[in-house]
Coordinates of C-alpha atoms in Angstrom, one line a residue:
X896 CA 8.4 -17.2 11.1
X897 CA 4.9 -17.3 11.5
X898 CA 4.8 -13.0 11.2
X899 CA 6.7 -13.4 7.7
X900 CA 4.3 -16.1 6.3
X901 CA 1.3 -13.9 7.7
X902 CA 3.1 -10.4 5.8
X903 CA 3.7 -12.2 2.8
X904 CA 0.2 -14.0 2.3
X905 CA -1.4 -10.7 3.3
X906 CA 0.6 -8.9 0.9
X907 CA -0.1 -11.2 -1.8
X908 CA -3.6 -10.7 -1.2
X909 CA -3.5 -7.0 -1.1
X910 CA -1.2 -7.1 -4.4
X911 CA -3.4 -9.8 -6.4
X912 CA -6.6 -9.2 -6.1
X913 CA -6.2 -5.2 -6.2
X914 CA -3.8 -5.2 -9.5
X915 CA -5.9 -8.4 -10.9
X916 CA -8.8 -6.0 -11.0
X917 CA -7.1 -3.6 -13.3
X918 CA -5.5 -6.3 -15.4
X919 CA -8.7 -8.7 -15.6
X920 CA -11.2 -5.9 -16.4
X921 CA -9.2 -4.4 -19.1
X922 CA -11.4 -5.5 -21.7
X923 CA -14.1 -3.8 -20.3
X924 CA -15.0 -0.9 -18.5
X925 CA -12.9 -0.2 -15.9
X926 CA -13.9 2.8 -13.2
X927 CA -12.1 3.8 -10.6
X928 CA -14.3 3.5 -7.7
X929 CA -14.1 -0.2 -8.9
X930 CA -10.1 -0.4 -8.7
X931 CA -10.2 1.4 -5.4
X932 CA -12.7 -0.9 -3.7
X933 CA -10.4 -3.9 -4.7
X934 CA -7.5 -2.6 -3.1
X935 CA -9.5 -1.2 -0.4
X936 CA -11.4 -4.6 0.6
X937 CA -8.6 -6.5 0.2
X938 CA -6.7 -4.9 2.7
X939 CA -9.3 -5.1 5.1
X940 CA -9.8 -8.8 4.6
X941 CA -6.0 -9.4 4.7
X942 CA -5.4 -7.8 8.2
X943 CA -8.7 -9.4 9.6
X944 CA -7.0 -12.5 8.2
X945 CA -3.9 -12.1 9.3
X946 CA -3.6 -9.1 12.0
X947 CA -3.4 -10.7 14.9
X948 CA -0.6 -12.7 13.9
X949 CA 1.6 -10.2 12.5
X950 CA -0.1 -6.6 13.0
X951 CA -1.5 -6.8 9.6
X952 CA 1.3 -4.2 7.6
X953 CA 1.9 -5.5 4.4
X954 CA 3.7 -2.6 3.3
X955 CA 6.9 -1.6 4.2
X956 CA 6.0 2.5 4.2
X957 CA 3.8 0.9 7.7
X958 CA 6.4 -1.2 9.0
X959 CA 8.9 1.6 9.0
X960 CA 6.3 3.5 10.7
X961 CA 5.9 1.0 13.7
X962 CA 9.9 0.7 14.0
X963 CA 10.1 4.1 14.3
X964 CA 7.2 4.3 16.9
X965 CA 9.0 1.3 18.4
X966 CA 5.8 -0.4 18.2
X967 CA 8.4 -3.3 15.8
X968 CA 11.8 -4.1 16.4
X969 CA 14.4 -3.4 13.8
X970 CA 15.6 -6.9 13.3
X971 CA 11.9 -8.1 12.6
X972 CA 10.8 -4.8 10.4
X973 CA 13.9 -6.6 7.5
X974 CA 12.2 -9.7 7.5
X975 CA 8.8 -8.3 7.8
X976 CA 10.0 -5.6 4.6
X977 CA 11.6 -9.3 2.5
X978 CA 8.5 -10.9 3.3
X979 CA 6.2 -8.1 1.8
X980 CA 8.5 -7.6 -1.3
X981 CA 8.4 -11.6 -1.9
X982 CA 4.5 -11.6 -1.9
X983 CA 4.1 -8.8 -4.0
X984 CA 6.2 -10.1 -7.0
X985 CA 4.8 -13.7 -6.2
X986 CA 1.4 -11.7 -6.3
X987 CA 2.3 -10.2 -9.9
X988 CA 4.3 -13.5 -11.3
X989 CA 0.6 -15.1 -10.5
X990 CA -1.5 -11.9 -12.3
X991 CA 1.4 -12.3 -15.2
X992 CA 0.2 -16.1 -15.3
X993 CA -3.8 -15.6 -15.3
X994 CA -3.6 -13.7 -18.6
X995 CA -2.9 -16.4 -20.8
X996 CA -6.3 -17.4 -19.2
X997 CA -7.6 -14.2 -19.7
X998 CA -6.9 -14.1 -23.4
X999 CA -9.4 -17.2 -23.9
X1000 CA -12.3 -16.0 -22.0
X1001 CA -15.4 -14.3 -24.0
X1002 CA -15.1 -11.0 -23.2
X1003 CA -11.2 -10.8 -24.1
X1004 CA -12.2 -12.5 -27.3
X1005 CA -15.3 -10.7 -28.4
X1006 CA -13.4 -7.5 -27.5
X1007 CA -10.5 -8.6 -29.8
X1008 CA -13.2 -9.8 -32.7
X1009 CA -11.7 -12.8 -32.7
X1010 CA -8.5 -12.0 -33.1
X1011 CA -5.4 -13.4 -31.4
X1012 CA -3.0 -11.6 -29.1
X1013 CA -0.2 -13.3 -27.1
X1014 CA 0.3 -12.7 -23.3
X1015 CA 3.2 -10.3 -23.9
X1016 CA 1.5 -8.3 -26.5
X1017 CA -1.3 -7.8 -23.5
X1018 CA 0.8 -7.2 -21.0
X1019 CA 2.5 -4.8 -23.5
X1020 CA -0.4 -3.0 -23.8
X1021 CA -3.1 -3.0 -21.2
X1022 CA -0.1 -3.5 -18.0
X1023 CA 0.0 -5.5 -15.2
X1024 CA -1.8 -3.2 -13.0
X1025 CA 1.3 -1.4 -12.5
X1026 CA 1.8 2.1 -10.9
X1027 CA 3.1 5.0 -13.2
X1028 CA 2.6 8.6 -14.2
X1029 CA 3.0 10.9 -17.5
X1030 CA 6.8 12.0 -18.6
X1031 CA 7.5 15.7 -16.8
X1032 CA 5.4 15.0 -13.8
X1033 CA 7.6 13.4 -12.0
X1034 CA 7.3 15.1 -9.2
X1035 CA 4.0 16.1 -9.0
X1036 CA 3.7 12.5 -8.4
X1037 CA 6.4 12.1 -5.6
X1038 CA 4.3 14.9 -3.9
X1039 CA 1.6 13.1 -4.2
X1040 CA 2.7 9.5 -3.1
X1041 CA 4.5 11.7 -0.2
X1042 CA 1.6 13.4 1.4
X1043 CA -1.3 10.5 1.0
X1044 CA 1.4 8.3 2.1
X1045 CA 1.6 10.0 5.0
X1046 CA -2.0 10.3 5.5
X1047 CA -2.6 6.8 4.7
X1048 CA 0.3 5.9 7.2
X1049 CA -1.0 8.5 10.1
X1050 CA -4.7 7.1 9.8
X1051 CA -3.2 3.7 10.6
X1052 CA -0.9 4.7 13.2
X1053 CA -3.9 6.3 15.1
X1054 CA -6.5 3.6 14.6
X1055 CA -4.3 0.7 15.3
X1056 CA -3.9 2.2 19.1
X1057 CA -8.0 2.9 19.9
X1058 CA -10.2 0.0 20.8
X1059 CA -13.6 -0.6 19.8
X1060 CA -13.0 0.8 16.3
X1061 CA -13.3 -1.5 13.5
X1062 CA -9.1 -0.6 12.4
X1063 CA -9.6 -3.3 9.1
X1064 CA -12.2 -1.7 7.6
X1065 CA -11.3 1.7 8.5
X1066 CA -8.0 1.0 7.1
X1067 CA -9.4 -1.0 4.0
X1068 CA -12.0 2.0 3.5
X1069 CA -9.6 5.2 3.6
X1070 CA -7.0 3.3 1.1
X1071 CA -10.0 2.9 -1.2
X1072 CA -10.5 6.5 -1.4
X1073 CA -7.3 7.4 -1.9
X1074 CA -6.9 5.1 -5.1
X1075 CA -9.8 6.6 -6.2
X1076 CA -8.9 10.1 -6.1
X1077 CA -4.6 9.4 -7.1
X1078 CA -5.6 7.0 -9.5
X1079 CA -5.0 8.7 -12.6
X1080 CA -2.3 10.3 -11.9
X1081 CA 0.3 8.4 -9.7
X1082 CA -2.0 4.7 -9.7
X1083 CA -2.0 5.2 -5.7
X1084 CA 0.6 3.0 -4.8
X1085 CA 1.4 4.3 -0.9
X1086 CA 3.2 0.8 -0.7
X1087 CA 7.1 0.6 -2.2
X1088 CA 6.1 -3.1 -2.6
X1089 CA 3.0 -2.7 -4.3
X1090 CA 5.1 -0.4 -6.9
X1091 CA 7.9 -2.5 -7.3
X1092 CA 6.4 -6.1 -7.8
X1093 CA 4.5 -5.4 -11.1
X1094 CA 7.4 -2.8 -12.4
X1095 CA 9.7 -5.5 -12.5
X1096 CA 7.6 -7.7 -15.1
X1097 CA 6.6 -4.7 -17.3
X1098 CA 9.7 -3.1 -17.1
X1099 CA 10.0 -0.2 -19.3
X1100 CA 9.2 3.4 -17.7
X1101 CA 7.5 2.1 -15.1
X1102 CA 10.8 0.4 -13.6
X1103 CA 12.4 3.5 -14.6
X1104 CA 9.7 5.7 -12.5
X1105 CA 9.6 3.3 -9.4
X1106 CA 12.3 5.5 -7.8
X1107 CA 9.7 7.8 -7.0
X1108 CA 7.3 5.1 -5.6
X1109 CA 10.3 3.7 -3.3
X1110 CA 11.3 7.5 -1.6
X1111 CA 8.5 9.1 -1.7
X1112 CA 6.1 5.8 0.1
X1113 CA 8.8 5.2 2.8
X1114 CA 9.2 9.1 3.2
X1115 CA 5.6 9.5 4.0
X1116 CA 5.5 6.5 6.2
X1117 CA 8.8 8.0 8.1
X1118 CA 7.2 11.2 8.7
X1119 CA 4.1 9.7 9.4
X1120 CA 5.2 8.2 12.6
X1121 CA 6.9 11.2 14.3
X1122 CA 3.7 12.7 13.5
X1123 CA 1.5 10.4 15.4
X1124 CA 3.9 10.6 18.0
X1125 CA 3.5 14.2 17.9
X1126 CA -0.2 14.0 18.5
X1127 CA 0.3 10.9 20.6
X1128 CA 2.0 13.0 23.2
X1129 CA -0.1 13.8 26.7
X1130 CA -0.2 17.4 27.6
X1131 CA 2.3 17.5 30.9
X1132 CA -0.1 19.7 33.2
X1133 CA 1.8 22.6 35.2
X1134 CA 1.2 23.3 38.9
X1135 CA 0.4 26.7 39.4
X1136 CA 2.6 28.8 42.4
X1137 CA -0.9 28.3 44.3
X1138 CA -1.2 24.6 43.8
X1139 CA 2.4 24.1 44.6
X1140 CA 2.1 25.8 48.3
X1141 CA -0.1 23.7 49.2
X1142 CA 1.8 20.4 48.1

């Protein structure tokens, strides 16, 4: 029980804090380096937090990664994947509930010049930090959630196994890049949960698009693992007809 608690308040953080900053900065400039660093930090503070505990996933594209490198059992990779979908929408119900908030603050209300605008009519319009991409590019986009998934996947399936190396940060770091180079064109989800949770409050095309999110994410993760096995794999060294005499 204690791994589920750790995945789902790890997730939440990932989740809140990295779509809050798209949702609470939407009445002001908003860059991309910004969103990335959000997503990226809080990762790495959410499996310093909470790694030892549970291996610090909180994304179902990783845990399917680890089951397949048998590095998590089966059984445990369903609750850890429920426990990482329930902190994501908990993560997005509690984003839904700070706008109301939001809305009353100065900069919401000297960007509205005083005019009034009700939490649905925000989330309406700017989002809920929710991952999407243009009609017809569908999938452009799975190809991109499908290969920086994978990389995103592989780079934790390799760093998670060396010692001495700071895996959080490294971890936290290379997801920020990858948001910031994805993000206007696929959001850089490279987490089905991350996807899912704020699709299912904005609805609309972005529950309709999620599809690509789910298949492509766990894909990537999939393929990611048989990868780092791949590399993984010692060299089995030969005798030569020479060496084998003498033996």
């Amino acid at each position: 029980m204690r791994k589920y608690i750790a995945e789902f308040l790890g997730t939440f953080i990932l989740v809140f804090f990295g779509t809050g900053s798209v949702v609470y900065s939407a009445a002001t400039t908003q860059s991309a380096i910004t969103v990335g660093l959000a997503f990226g930090l809080s990762l790495a503070v959410a499996i310093y937090a909470f790694g030892h505990i549970s291996g610090g996933h909180f994304n179902p594209a990783v845990s399917l990664a680890m089951a397949i490198q048998k590095r998590l059992p089966w059984v445990e990779f369903i609750g850890y994947v429920v426990a990482q979908l329930l902190g994501a929408i908990v993560a997005s119900a509690a984003v839904y509930g700070g706008v109301a908030a939001y809305l009353k603050s100065s900069t919401v209300t000297s960007a509205l010049s005083g005019q009034s605008m009700t939490v649905k009519q925000f989330v309406g319009l700017a989002g809920l930090g929710q991952t999407n991409f243009s009609d017809g590019s569908g999938w452009y986009a799975f190809a991109f959630e499908l290969v920086l998934t994978f990389l995103f996947v592989l780079v934790i399936a390799i760093v998670t196994k060396l010692n001495n190396v700071p895996a959080p940060f490294i971890i936290g770091i290379w997801l920020a890049v990858l948001v910031v180079v994805v993000l206007p064109i696929t959001g850089g989800a490279f987490n089905p949960a991350r996807a899912l949770a704020p699709a299912i409050f904005v609805q609309g095309k972005a529950l309709t698009h999620v599809w690509v999110y789910l298949v492509a994410d766990l894909l990537g993760g999939a393929l990611a693992a048989f990868a780092a096995n791949f590399l993984d794999k010692k060299e089995e060294v030969t005798e030569t007809p020479k060496e084998a005499k003498k033996a």
